[in-house]
Amino acid sequence: IPGVAMRIAATRAGFSASLPSYKPAGYAMNGPIKYQPGEIKVNYKSNSDNREFSVVQKNTSWNSESLLENYIASSGFNYQTIQSNGRTIYVYDGNKATWVDGGVWYNIDGQSNLNSDQLLRIAKSL
């Protein structure tokens, strides 16, 4: 059912989006997929405590450099740059990640305590 819901959300948001095929152990989707024109948000929550994160996908004209200039650097986040599968992924603010791929801006955000390996596995699965 989540796959069907994502296809509907992508159609209504106006761009191609997908669910990550990897989710960290102990996390499950929380609530319906939220969407509006140009944006889709999927929430995940820990099965054992109050940790949570969201995967937001937005339609964008940015590339990796403009993402760095307009979001990462301008926000003053401490970040590390990781190259993976031809993408430039910025892991920032301890346990968050963002990247641009094919006209879509991806952002993993929340109070999750995810480590960089988990963030990269989510990124690779999108």
PDB file of N, CA and C in Angstrom, residues 4 14 38 91 102 109 118 122:
ATOM      1  N   VAL A   4       1.675   2.352  -3.578  1.00  0.00           N
ATOM      2  CA  VAL A   4       0.552   2.955  -4.289  1.00  0.00           C
ATOM      3  C   VAL A   4       0.341   4.382  -3.795  1.00  0.00           C
ATOM      4  N   GLY A  14       3.387  16.470  -8.570  1.00  0.00           N
ATOM      5  CA  GLY A  14       3.863  16.929  -9.868  1.00  0.00           C
ATOM      6  C   GLY A  14       5.285  16.564 -10.219  1.00  0.00           C
ATOM      7  N   GLY A  38       4.921  20.137  -5.581  1.00  0.00           N
ATOM      8  CA  GLY A  38       6.370  20.263  -5.525  1.00  0.00           C
ATOM      9  C   GLY A  38       7.041  19.659  -4.304  1.00  0.00           C
ATOM     10  N   VAL A  91      26.144  15.248   4.845  1.00  0.00           N
ATOM     11  CA  VAL A  91      25.678  14.812   6.167  1.00  0.00           C
ATOM     12  C   VAL A  91      25.965  15.982   7.090  1.00  0.00           C
ATOM     13  N   GLY A 102      18.694  14.412 -10.033  1.00  0.00           N
ATOM     14  CA  GLY A 102      17.694  14.405 -11.083  1.00  0.00           C
ATOM     15  C   GLY A 102      16.556  15.401 -10.900  1.00  0.00           C
ATOM     16  N   ASP A 109      15.684  14.448   7.888  1.00  0.00           N
ATOM     17  CA  ASP A 109      15.727  15.363   9.021  1.00  0.00           C
ATOM     18  C   ASP A 109      14.946  14.755  10.183  1.00  0.00           C
ATOM     19  N   GLN A 118      23.753   4.725   8.283  1.00  0.00           N
ATOM     20  CA  GLN A 118      22.304   4.574   8.092  1.00  0.00           C
ATOM     21  C   GLN A 118      21.769   5.640   7.135  1.00  0.00           C
ATOM     22  N   ILE A 122      19.949   4.925   3.480  1.00  0.00           N
ATOM     23  CA  ILE A 122      18.653   5.482   3.061  1.00  0.00           C
ATOM     24  C   ILE A 122      18.825   6.202   1.732  1.00  0.00           C
TER      25      ILE A 122
END
